[in-house]
Amino acid sequence: MYHFIYFLIFFASISSPVPAHRTLLQNGTVPTPCPLNFDTLRRLIQGSDRRDLDTRSQCQYIRQGLRLVQSDYLRRTNSFLPPLNSADSCWDSYQLLVNDYIPNFDVRRRCGFQTPWIATGCMNITTRAEFESAVPQSLLDDVVAACNQTLINNSPCATCTTALSNLQAPYLSGSSIGNVSDCTAYPFIYAGAFVNHLGPTDEGTAKCLFNLDFTSNGSSDRGKKIVIIVVVVVCVVVLILVLIGFWFIRQRKARFLKEKWKNSMKNESNVSSGLDSISASTRLIRFTFDEIKLSTKNFSRENMIGKGGYGNVYKGVLPDGSEVALKRFKNCSAAGDASFTHEVEVIASVRHVNLVALRGYCTATTPREGHQRIIVCDLMKNGSVHDHLFGLIDKKLSWPIRQKIALGTARGLAYLHHSAQQAIIHRDIKASNILLDENFEPKVADFGLAKFTPEGKTHLSTRVAGTMGYVAPEYALYGQLTERSDVYSFGVVLLELLSGKKALIAANDGEQPSLVADWAWGLVRKGKAMAVVEKNMPDLGPVDVVEKYVLVAVLCSHPQLYARPTMDQVVKMLDMDVPIPSIPERPISILANIDDIERSVSSSSGSGHLSTAAGYQHYT
Ligand SMILES: *[C@@H]1O[C@H](CO)[C@@H](O)[C@H](O)[C@H]1NC(C)=O
Ligand SMILES: *[C@@H]1O[C@H](CO)[C@@H](O)[C@H](O)[C@H]1NC(C)=O
Ligand SMILES: *[C@@H]1O[C@H](CO)[C@@H](O)[C@H](O)[C@H]1NC(C)=O
Ligand SMILES: *[C@@H]1O[C@H](CO)[C@@H](O)[C@H](O)[C@H]1NC(C)=O
Ligand SMILES: *[C@@H]1O[C@H](CO)[C@@H](O)[C@H](O)[C@H]1NC(C)=O
């Protein structure tokens, strides 16, 4: 049906040719046919369910699509650009494709692209050989290491785009002609053509390098739908049978488990604390709902110690007298239990002094309370960093304690990102998620759990809840999630810790609240890093050390992804005498015009570096 309509549009558009541009070139030569193959792009669009060439920003999309086609051309011909005298016919070919999806959209006129721009590019580089001689081999090797893999997931994609922008920023900084395939785009076009073995038309490569999402969301195919429904029905039936079976076994096992659990607690205290961490995950206890109810006095109000996006947190006492924190998730259904259990096992296998240890969990369905998911963690005696900085606790934290908190938190996060068997992105680092034990050793809480909040609500609720100040701009706007969004949030927490100011500094009425990250950068830029630090902090350390912490915090909370260090680097910078890299100028304020952010983000994820076309709006 669609195809028929497209066919009509297609037909109409060739019978009434695109206006104006099909003329002779200025010097009288006849345009030659376009060597670019736009069918590659057309096939991708048709193969995906989303025919949304016209979503957010049509011109961006059109330009990214062109870069993909150029990447394909480069792969075939070793040339970045079609010959200049084919520029006209190339635009015409592209126009035909665009007509199928966006009626009455004259690409060149609407997007401000001049005709020759499709055939001109960056620093007179046209061929593969010219490109490769313009950049050092070592950086190209880095790019190959980072980008020659499936890029569909965020984390490999982030590594790859970082490597590409490291290549672009210093070596392809000359002048570009036009903004169609300028210097910021060249590394991406090159990587799609020669580095990634899947080629530019692979879904993951297109998504990562060209910001074009052709991944199927699986809604269109009716056959698929039926298969899915059948599978789901079968699964549900099997699940019910299994649950019934389980119920019988559990009845008998419950008592046995209680015994076993008591024994394991005994064992644990017998074994020395140096026990290797591999067996740690096997110590994860599966509690019954009755045990949980007992320990929290049936979730009594007085036991409630916190409320979060996921649900409530209760204090509980286990039969052996140890105090624990229990997090009870809201609105669960039995359907996701398998993945929940798996995830909890993964989380439990991650052990580090600066991460809150998971003790056990409970999933159960009761007639009265519905489906329940609860996790049980160690209880932290000293509350959270938020309590100490902004809460009821009056005593100001001393500098050595703040230093310990900063370093410990950085270590915990570095471990999550780099040392765990599978990298875990926290997604919700904030002062209230950093807990303190009786020695003020910080423990990062709630890692790995964000994926259990109802999808899509996370951004909304964090913003509504007023914690927007912690969320990295690219994540808040597009959900582009990498380890570096955690680095951003860490930077904000570090600034709070140093300045005693909240992530979002409240303003006098009428004015927009400002971000602590912007405020601190304003001071650092004027060379007044020490002005960021809270007045009268007890036992303040030497100026050079304190200043280093401020600079690291500002670097981490940089709005551009690539400017931020990794958590490993942060630990080194805080802990050792590693020099702090100079902080790149911030192109835009986070609270600036949303369009500017959009451009900067999409160009930093799609084409690496803020293009000059995005317009530098200096922070003031
Ligand atoms: C005409 O101009 C195009 C570029 O504008 C150039 O490539 C071509 O060689 C020129 N032809 C003649 C005959 O001057
Ligand atoms: C799939 O994508 C289409 C087009 O964007 C959208 O209308 C549809 O709701 C999506 N379906 C699902 C199941 O996400
Ligand atoms: C490209 O540059 C032109 C003119 O310089 C401008 O009008 C247009 O918006 C730019 N396009 C994009 C996608 O940045
Ligand atoms: C590109 O080449 C033209 C002539 O071939 C030359 O005038 C111009 O300076 C070159 N530009 C760069 C950035 O090398
Ligand atoms: C990329 O990896 C594939 C195999 O995974 C290999 O065949 C190819 O040579 C690699 N490409 C580069 C440029 O190293």
XYZ file of C-alpha atoms and ligand atoms in Angstrom:
690
model
C 0.000 0.000 0.000
C 2.718 2.443 1.011
C 4.746 1.391 -1.937
C 1.952 2.357 -4.212
C 1.775 5.832 -2.746
C 5.530 6.204 -2.889
C 5.353 5.070 -6.442
C 2.870 7.806 -7.204
C 5.024 10.416 -5.536
C 8.028 9.079 -7.345
C 6.196 9.261 -10.623
C 4.860 12.715 -9.987
C 8.300 13.916 -9.099
C 9.912 12.722 -12.287
C 7.135 13.988 -14.454
C 7.483 17.435 -12.897
C 11.226 17.710 -12.612
C 12.859 19.345 -9.643
C 12.934 23.030 -10.346
C 15.848 25.189 -11.336
C 18.934 23.111 -10.743
C 19.081 20.968 -13.823
C 20.948 23.579 -15.818
C 24.362 23.855 -17.365
C 27.299 24.545 -15.147
C 28.685 28.056 -15.191
C 31.425 27.302 -17.699
C 29.099 25.545 -20.084
C 29.961 21.899 -19.511
C 27.192 19.315 -19.522
C 26.676 17.720 -16.102
C 27.814 14.114 -15.899
C 25.787 11.386 -14.212
C 26.195 11.022 -10.483
C 28.497 8.206 -9.394
C 27.087 8.103 -5.857
C 24.778 5.215 -5.215
C 21.755 6.488 -3.331
C 20.081 3.109 -3.573
C 22.152 1.954 -0.600
C 20.449 4.556 1.538
C 17.048 3.856 0.044
C 17.369 0.172 0.837
C 18.264 0.928 4.436
C 15.293 3.216 4.863
C 12.919 0.732 3.272
C 14.311 -2.132 5.319
C 13.598 -0.390 8.579
C 10.234 0.229 10.125
C 10.939 3.846 10.714
C 10.459 5.891 7.631
C 11.284 8.959 9.546
C 13.668 10.888 7.382
C 11.581 13.805 8.508
C 11.794 13.587 12.260
C 13.840 15.863 14.415
C 15.824 17.838 12.051
C 15.365 17.119 8.406
C 18.518 18.801 7.187
C 20.679 17.013 9.728
C 19.222 13.709 8.680
C 19.630 14.438 5.020
C 23.220 15.440 5.507
C 24.011 12.368 7.581
C 22.392 10.187 4.935
C 24.576 11.785 2.302
C 27.678 11.087 4.361
C 26.704 7.448 4.548
C 26.348 7.342 0.781
C 29.725 9.049 0.429
C 31.254 6.508 2.742
C 29.946 3.773 0.509
C 31.376 5.619 -2.493
C 34.744 5.953 -0.793
C 34.781 2.259 -0.085
C 34.214 1.469 -3.745
C 36.361 4.115 -5.404
C 38.916 5.340 -2.833
C 37.527 8.804 -3.350
C 35.648 10.882 -0.801
C 33.903 13.091 -3.284
C 32.197 12.743 -6.649
C 33.636 14.873 -9.460
C 32.607 18.490 -9.348
C 30.757 18.365 -12.648
C 28.462 15.686 -11.301
C 27.407 17.816 -8.329
C 24.164 18.820 -9.934
C 23.108 15.355 -10.916
C 24.051 14.047 -7.459
C 21.769 16.546 -5.788
C 19.058 15.604 -8.235
C 19.433 11.910 -7.420
C 19.292 12.638 -3.741
C 16.320 14.898 -4.240
C 14.436 12.015 -5.830
C 15.063 9.887 -2.775
C 14.058 12.656 -0.381
C 10.874 13.296 -2.381
C 9.716 9.818 -1.504
C 9.670 10.623 2.162
C 9.254 14.357 2.497
C 7.063 15.890 -0.183
C 7.887 19.382 -1.428
C 11.235 19.647 0.255
C 13.874 21.223 -1.936
C 16.987 19.989 -0.194
C 19.449 22.607 -1.335
C 17.152 25.552 -0.811
C 15.712 24.424 2.514
C 19.020 23.345 4.035
C 21.211 26.087 2.625
C 23.529 23.680 0.804
C 25.248 25.104 -2.240
C 25.502 22.885 -5.290
C 29.299 22.420 -5.392
C 29.440 21.482 -1.698
C 28.508 17.902 -2.427
C 31.737 17.607 -4.373
C 34.044 19.653 -2.166
C 35.226 18.855 1.282
C 37.960 19.182 3.817
C 41.400 20.710 3.221
C 41.502 19.635 -0.412
C 41.554 15.984 0.638
C 39.828 13.842 -1.942
C 41.409 10.415 -1.913
C 42.009 7.766 0.674
C 45.774 8.172 0.273
C 45.594 11.916 0.893
C 43.561 11.340 4.022
C 45.923 8.713 5.355
C 48.943 10.920 4.810
C 47.264 13.806 6.615
C 46.881 11.940 9.899
C 49.472 10.000 11.891
C 49.476 6.221 11.574
C 49.359 5.713 15.353
C 46.028 7.512 15.641
C 44.702 5.559 12.673
C 45.691 2.381 14.480
C 43.751 3.558 17.510
C 40.754 4.130 15.297
C 41.031 0.639 13.835
C 41.269 -0.841 17.316
C 38.226 1.097 18.478
C 35.993 1.027 15.425
C 36.551 -2.329 13.763
C 33.772 -4.030 15.714
C 30.021 -4.046 15.925
C 29.044 -0.544 16.927
C 25.384 -1.072 17.664
C 25.832 -0.725 21.412
C 26.598 2.519 23.125
C 29.825 1.624 24.752
C 31.810 0.448 21.688
C 30.276 3.315 19.765
C 31.494 5.832 22.314
C 35.003 4.395 22.200
C 34.983 4.585 18.447
C 33.675 8.132 18.168
C 36.161 9.248 20.794
C 39.030 7.782 18.781
C 37.691 9.483 15.678
C 37.446 12.868 17.280
C 40.980 12.494 18.647
C 42.004 12.155 15.050
C 39.895 14.979 13.765
C 40.472 17.657 16.361
C 44.237 18.098 15.898
C 44.830 16.976 12.328
C 41.798 17.926 10.306
C 41.357 21.405 11.606
C 41.949 23.204 8.330
C 39.273 24.880 6.328
C 36.344 23.020 4.861
C 34.322 24.221 1.943
C 30.682 24.229 2.878
C 29.156 22.108 5.583
C 28.054 19.029 3.676
C 30.987 16.753 4.252
C 33.380 18.928 6.156
C 36.436 18.085 8.208
C 34.386 16.904 11.169
C 32.735 14.322 8.933
C 35.803 12.970 7.163
C 37.015 10.559 9.845
C 33.529 9.101 10.106
C 33.198 8.677 6.364
C 36.626 7.070 6.315
C 35.881 4.778 9.252
C 32.661 3.603 7.637
C 34.489 2.849 4.414
C 37.756 1.248 5.496
C 37.930 0.669 9.222
C 34.708 -1.002 10.219
C 34.610 -4.348 8.476
C 30.804 -4.327 8.421
C 30.796 -1.244 6.214
C 28.732 1.930 6.354
C 25.455 0.206 5.546
C 25.512 -1.981 8.613
C 22.769 -0.955 11.051
C 25.146 -0.474 13.934
C 27.711 1.410 11.894
C 25.062 3.681 10.412
C 23.673 4.348 13.842
C 26.999 5.074 15.454
C 28.958 6.842 12.736
C 26.155 8.619 10.955
C 23.508 8.961 13.649
C 21.010 7.172 11.439
C 18.900 4.648 13.209
C 17.698 1.948 10.878
C 17.376 -0.660 13.549
C 14.076 -2.374 13.284
C 11.686 -2.024 16.163
C 9.848 -5.078 14.948
C 6.363 -3.643 14.736
C 5.505 -3.773 11.078
C 5.696 -7.436 10.289
C 2.417 -9.136 11.026
C 3.980 -12.597 10.712
C 6.544 -11.659 13.308
C 3.798 -10.392 15.590
C 1.928 -13.666 15.440
C 5.082 -15.617 16.163
C 5.783 -13.372 19.121
C 2.278 -13.783 20.481
C 2.483 -17.558 20.162
C 5.856 -17.609 21.871
C 4.592 -15.394 24.671
C 1.509 -17.536 25.223
C 3.593 -20.704 25.326
C 6.023 -19.066 27.708
C 3.260 -17.911 30.005
C 1.737 -21.398 30.139
C 5.121 -22.955 30.851
C 5.832 -20.296 33.423
C 2.570 -20.967 35.218
C 3.326 -24.678 35.317
C 6.821 -23.987 36.575
C 5.502 -21.598 39.195
C 3.027 -24.179 40.448
C 5.801 -26.745 40.656
C 8.018 -24.232 42.327
C 5.367 -23.381 44.866
C 5.296 -26.971 46.111
C 9.050 -27.190 46.292
C 9.314 -23.837 47.984
C 6.832 -24.810 50.691
C 9.186 -27.518 51.771
C 12.336 -25.607 51.058
C 11.468 -22.471 52.988
C 12.330 -23.910 56.345
C 15.402 -25.564 54.961
C 16.547 -22.255 53.437
C 16.222 -20.471 56.722
C 18.509 -23.007 58.314
C 20.954 -22.842 55.484
C 20.978 -19.096 55.622
C 21.732 -19.061 59.305
C 24.548 -21.497 58.668
C 25.943 -19.393 55.906
C 25.949 -16.367 58.156
C 27.891 -18.395 60.680
C 30.281 -19.611 58.022
C 30.813 -16.109 56.845
C 31.890 -14.879 60.220
C 34.176 -17.864 60.638
C 35.936 -17.428 57.339
C 38.510 -14.685 57.258
C 37.528 -11.547 55.420
C 40.160 -12.155 52.761
C 38.003 -14.826 51.191
C 38.264 -14.543 47.462
C 35.470 -12.701 45.822
C 34.502 -15.401 43.351
C 32.557 -17.305 45.917
C 30.981 -14.047 47.016
C 28.182 -14.233 44.523
C 27.193 -17.671 45.687
C 26.549 -16.178 49.105
C 23.645 -14.212 47.694
C 20.613 -15.105 49.729
C 17.171 -15.538 48.346
C 14.805 -14.373 51.043
C 11.186 -15.304 51.319
C 8.638 -12.562 51.487
C 7.748 -13.580 55.026
C 11.313 -13.112 56.156
C 11.347 -9.675 54.577
C 8.070 -8.689 56.225
C 9.326 -9.847 59.557
C 12.557 -7.887 59.310
C 10.842 -4.620 58.373
C 7.925 -4.990 60.779
C 5.644 -5.443 57.793
C 7.094 -2.427 55.976
C 6.135 -0.135 58.792
C 6.325 3.597 58.347
C 8.926 4.046 61.048
C 11.238 1.668 59.204
C 11.072 3.650 56.011
C 14.351 5.480 55.436
C 14.056 6.679 51.885
C 12.005 7.159 48.781
C 13.325 6.932 45.285
C 12.335 6.572 41.692
C 12.285 2.817 42.065
C 10.308 2.612 45.238
C 10.826 2.879 48.946
C 13.782 1.943 51.081
C 13.289 0.352 54.479
C 15.567 -0.382 57.339
C 15.386 -3.943 58.527
C 16.878 -6.212 61.137
C 17.714 -9.767 60.200
C 17.264 -12.597 62.704
C 20.994 -12.561 63.428
C 20.679 -8.931 64.533
C 22.466 -7.329 61.581
C 20.916 -4.206 60.148
C 20.174 -4.022 56.450
C 18.584 -1.686 53.952
C 15.770 -3.129 51.849
C 14.760 -1.596 48.593
C 11.263 -2.444 47.482
C 10.569 -1.862 43.795
C 7.304 -0.334 42.691
C 4.955 -1.670 40.055
C 6.637 -4.973 39.279
C 5.246 -7.819 37.288
C 6.350 -11.414 37.382
C 7.242 -11.226 33.702
C 10.677 -9.715 34.114
C 11.767 -11.867 37.017
C 14.271 -13.917 35.090
C 16.176 -10.881 33.922
C 15.873 -9.302 37.339
C 17.376 -12.355 38.990
C 20.135 -12.492 36.433
C 20.910 -8.827 36.917
C 20.968 -9.202 40.677
C 23.462 -12.043 40.329
C 25.644 -9.838 38.184
C 25.403 -6.969 40.631
C 26.167 -9.272 43.515
C 29.268 -10.551 41.785
C 30.641 -7.014 41.683
C 32.423 -6.427 44.946
C 34.510 -3.460 45.867
C 35.028 -1.540 49.092
C 33.458 1.500 47.521
C 30.331 -0.215 46.298
C 27.416 -1.091 48.516
C 27.365 -4.845 48.867
C 24.259 -6.746 47.983
C 23.233 -9.405 50.458
C 20.225 -10.953 48.900
C 16.946 -10.455 47.206
C 13.365 -11.588 47.149
C 10.829 -12.066 44.422
C 7.386 -13.254 45.311
C 3.780 -12.946 44.358
C 1.215 -12.718 47.069
C -2.531 -12.441 46.664
C -2.759 -9.284 48.745
C 0.354 -7.353 47.832
C 0.784 -8.437 44.238
C 4.193 -9.067 42.766
C 7.169 -8.084 44.872
C 10.812 -7.465 44.134
C 13.097 -6.522 46.935
C 16.834 -6.297 47.261
C 18.706 -6.396 50.525
C 21.930 -4.437 51.061
C 24.192 -3.514 53.925
C 22.912 -0.577 55.910
C 25.238 2.422 55.973
C 25.494 4.064 59.357
C 26.373 7.557 58.216
C 23.661 8.149 55.674
C 24.437 9.726 52.349
C 26.674 12.521 51.149
C 23.489 14.457 50.471
C 22.496 14.215 54.137
C 25.816 15.678 55.179
C 25.991 18.460 52.631
C 22.388 19.548 52.409
C 20.477 17.547 54.978
C 19.826 17.795 58.647
C 23.359 16.998 59.698
C 24.867 20.285 60.743
C 28.534 19.516 61.208
C 30.580 20.470 58.166
C 32.597 17.673 56.643
C 36.325 18.287 56.896
C 38.596 18.404 53.879
C 40.283 15.026 54.559
C 36.873 13.357 54.713
C 35.742 15.056 51.529
C 38.944 13.950 49.851
C 38.336 10.406 50.995
C 34.777 10.526 49.669
C 35.883 11.895 46.302
C 38.618 9.361 45.811
C 36.595 6.422 47.066
C 33.642 7.263 44.869
C 35.944 7.606 41.866
C 37.475 4.210 42.639
C 34.100 2.571 42.999
C 32.926 3.964 39.681
C 36.171 3.118 37.925
C 35.713 -0.427 39.125
C 32.161 -0.529 37.812
C 33.199 0.832 34.440
C 36.459 -0.910 33.860
C 37.037 -3.866 36.111
C 33.741 -5.650 36.421
C 33.368 -8.575 34.028
C 30.842 -6.534 32.157
C 30.962 -2.760 32.299
C 28.136 -1.390 34.398
C 26.899 2.135 33.855
C 25.314 3.537 36.963
C 23.081 6.180 35.308
C 21.996 7.795 38.524
C 25.036 9.077 40.379
C 24.013 11.774 42.798
C 24.881 12.860 46.293
C 22.065 10.821 47.817
C 23.328 7.650 46.128
C 26.735 7.880 47.728
C 26.466 6.374 51.171
C 28.938 6.579 54.028
C 29.848 3.809 56.403
C 30.891 4.321 60.002
C 34.413 5.341 58.886
C 33.109 7.700 56.225
C 34.276 5.340 53.548
C 32.002 6.141 50.597
C 29.925 3.382 49.028
C 28.154 3.847 45.736
C 24.615 2.523 45.971
C 22.039 1.405 43.440
C 24.370 0.568 40.583
C 22.938 -1.558 37.828
C 19.383 -0.989 38.955
C 18.305 1.899 36.785
C 17.217 -0.472 34.050
C 14.366 -1.620 36.244
C 12.623 1.693 36.247
C 9.819 1.872 33.732
C 11.522 2.828 30.483
C 11.275 6.419 29.428
C 10.184 7.658 32.807
C 13.723 7.944 34.095
C 14.568 11.189 32.374
C 11.262 12.698 33.133
C 11.248 11.755 36.751
C 14.816 12.870 37.371
C 13.987 16.201 35.872
C 10.723 16.542 37.675
C 12.381 15.484 40.880
C 14.798 18.343 40.390
C 17.940 16.309 39.947
C 18.387 17.367 36.372
C 21.647 18.999 37.340
C 23.266 15.570 37.528
C 22.320 14.231 34.140
C 24.788 14.587 31.287
C 23.285 16.723 28.523
C 23.577 14.074 25.817
C 21.796 11.576 28.054
C 19.065 13.944 29.156
C 18.288 14.975 25.624
C 18.778 11.823 23.618
C 19.268 9.014 26.053
C 22.737 8.566 24.613
C 24.212 6.557 27.410
C 27.893 5.842 27.939
C 30.267 5.537 30.862
C 30.925 9.214 30.334
C 27.450 10.177 31.435
C 28.448 8.746 34.803
C 31.650 10.780 34.659
C 29.546 13.890 34.182
C 27.395 13.082 37.194
C 30.490 12.296 39.211
C 31.890 15.705 38.298
C 28.727 17.342 39.564
C 28.844 15.415 42.845
C 32.481 16.369 43.256
C 31.585 20.019 42.749
C 28.852 19.733 45.351
C 31.321 18.165 47.716
C 33.863 20.927 47.168
C 31.520 23.891 47.096
C 28.701 22.817 49.380
C 26.336 24.062 46.673
C 23.632 21.931 45.128
C 23.788 20.620 41.570
C 21.081 23.062 40.600
C 21.689 26.372 42.311
C 18.364 27.935 43.137
C 17.928 31.419 41.802
C 15.997 34.401 43.004
C 12.450 34.220 41.809
C 11.829 34.718 38.146
C 15.298 33.666 37.084
C 16.367 30.278 35.771
C 18.260 28.192 38.276
C 21.881 27.726 37.272
C 24.007 24.609 37.195
C 26.833 24.262 39.635
C 28.942 23.022 36.717
C 28.419 26.263 34.812
C 29.052 28.369 37.865
C 32.307 26.576 38.697
C 33.534 26.762 35.123
C 32.884 30.515 35.136
C 35.184 30.872 38.153
C 37.869 28.485 36.900
C 37.959 30.297 33.598
C 38.772 33.513 35.410
C 41.563 31.722 37.251
C 39.671 31.678 40.533
C 39.464 27.937 41.128
C 39.767 28.361 44.885
C 36.617 30.484 44.924
C 34.680 27.314 44.169
C 35.647 25.784 47.500
C 33.257 26.156 50.413
C 34.191 28.845 52.937
C 35.489 27.739 56.326
C 35.955 24.092 55.445
C 37.674 22.461 58.411
C 41.294 21.288 57.905
C 41.503 22.556 54.347
C 44.457 21.008 52.522
C 47.262 22.611 50.518
C 46.076 24.962 47.798
C 47.574 23.023 44.896
C 45.825 19.812 45.939
C 42.466 21.476 46.526
C 42.745 23.289 43.235
C 43.493 20.042 41.452
C 40.232 18.607 42.765
C 38.335 21.619 41.484
C 39.873 21.298 38.027
C 39.116 17.591 37.845
C 35.522 18.276 38.848
C 35.132 20.919 36.160
C 36.720 18.649 33.573
C 34.411 15.781 34.467
C 31.310 17.942 34.234
C 32.198 19.250 30.797
C 29.126 19.316 28.546
C 30.984 17.656 25.704
C 31.431 13.934 25.983
C 34.984 13.835 24.695
C 36.352 16.438 27.023
C 35.562 14.232 30.009
C 38.201 11.822 31.272
C 37.451 8.190 32.040
C 37.014 7.169 35.676
C 40.385 5.395 35.563
C 42.022 8.637 34.558
C 40.100 10.490 37.254
C 41.410 8.153 39.928
C 44.962 8.683 38.690
C 44.563 12.442 38.582
C 43.113 12.623 42.084
C 45.440 10.100 43.618
C 48.764 10.734 41.952
C 50.773 13.508 40.455
C 49.328 13.135 37.003
C 48.971 16.460 35.219
C 45.447 17.650 34.550
C 44.800 18.217 30.862
C 43.778 21.730 29.983
C 40.035 22.158 30.009
C 38.585 22.666 26.542
C 36.510 25.779 26.054
C 32.838 25.088 26.559
C 31.001 25.890 23.393
C 27.619 26.475 24.926
C 25.968 26.845 28.239
C 23.781 23.938 29.144
C 20.808 26.133 29.743
C 21.320 27.854 26.415
C 18.980 27.539 23.523
C 17.979 23.917 23.115
C 18.724 24.035 19.377
C 22.350 24.728 20.078
C 22.590 21.807 22.429
C 20.930 19.625 19.897
C 23.410 20.592 17.252
C 26.377 20.211 19.489
C 25.247 16.851 20.752
C 24.348 15.441 17.409
C 27.560 16.632 15.924
C 29.568 15.292 18.808
C 27.966 11.916 18.517
C 27.661 11.869 14.786
C 30.543 13.854 13.487
C 32.838 14.126 16.394
C 33.440 17.744 16.946
C 31.359 20.795 17.182
C 31.304 22.159 13.683
C 31.842 25.826 13.241
C 28.437 25.936 11.619
C 26.886 25.212 14.983
C 27.987 28.638 16.054
C 30.074 29.091 19.145
C 28.061 30.756 21.775
C 30.599 31.490 24.408
C 29.679 31.041 27.961
C 29.430 34.268 29.833
C 34.089 23.436 -15.890
O 34.066 23.629 -14.515
C 34.171 22.434 -13.755
C 34.080 22.829 -12.308
O 33.281 23.938 -12.160
C 35.499 21.741 -14.052
O 35.593 20.525 -13.361
C 35.599 21.494 -15.531
O 36.855 20.950 -15.834
C 35.389 22.783 -16.304
N 35.378 22.468 -17.751
C 35.920 23.260 -18.655
C 35.804 22.791 -20.071
O 36.480 24.287 -18.324
C 7.818 1.123 15.614
O 8.140 2.314 14.935
C 7.028 2.988 14.375
C 7.520 4.157 13.583
O 8.434 4.913 14.313
C 6.073 3.401 15.498
O 4.960 4.051 14.959
C 5.653 2.167 16.248
O 4.836 2.529 17.347
C 6.859 1.404 16.757
N 6.415 0.172 17.365
C 6.868 -0.266 18.523
C 6.332 -1.569 18.986
O 7.712 0.342 19.179
C 25.043 24.791 6.167
O 25.439 26.117 5.903
C 24.384 26.942 5.429
C 24.931 28.273 5.023
O 26.203 28.509 5.521
C 23.328 27.090 6.511
O 22.265 27.875 6.068
C 22.809 25.703 6.838
O 21.895 25.774 7.917
C 23.944 24.767 7.214
N 23.381 23.443 7.334
C 23.574 22.656 8.398
C 22.908 21.342 8.377
O 24.270 22.998 9.339
C 43.220 23.806 -1.994
O 43.690 23.837 -3.310
C 43.613 25.125 -3.924
C 44.081 25.030 -5.365
O 44.351 23.758 -5.748
C 44.503 26.104 -3.148
O 44.391 27.398 -3.674
C 44.050 26.122 -1.695
O 44.916 26.932 -0.928
C 44.049 24.731 -1.132
N 43.474 24.788 0.202
C 44.007 24.137 1.247
C 43.312 24.318 2.535
O 45.005 23.449 1.144
C 38.625 -5.603 10.845
O 38.354 -6.892 11.390
C 38.167 -7.892 10.402
C 37.824 -9.188 11.099
O 37.133 -8.960 12.261
C 39.441 -8.057 9.581
O 39.225 -9.021 8.571
C 39.801 -6.727 8.941
O 41.047 -6.846 8.270
C 39.903 -5.641 10.003
N 40.091 -4.379 9.350
C 41.119 -3.575 9.593
C 41.162 -2.304 8.866
O 42.001 -3.894 10.362
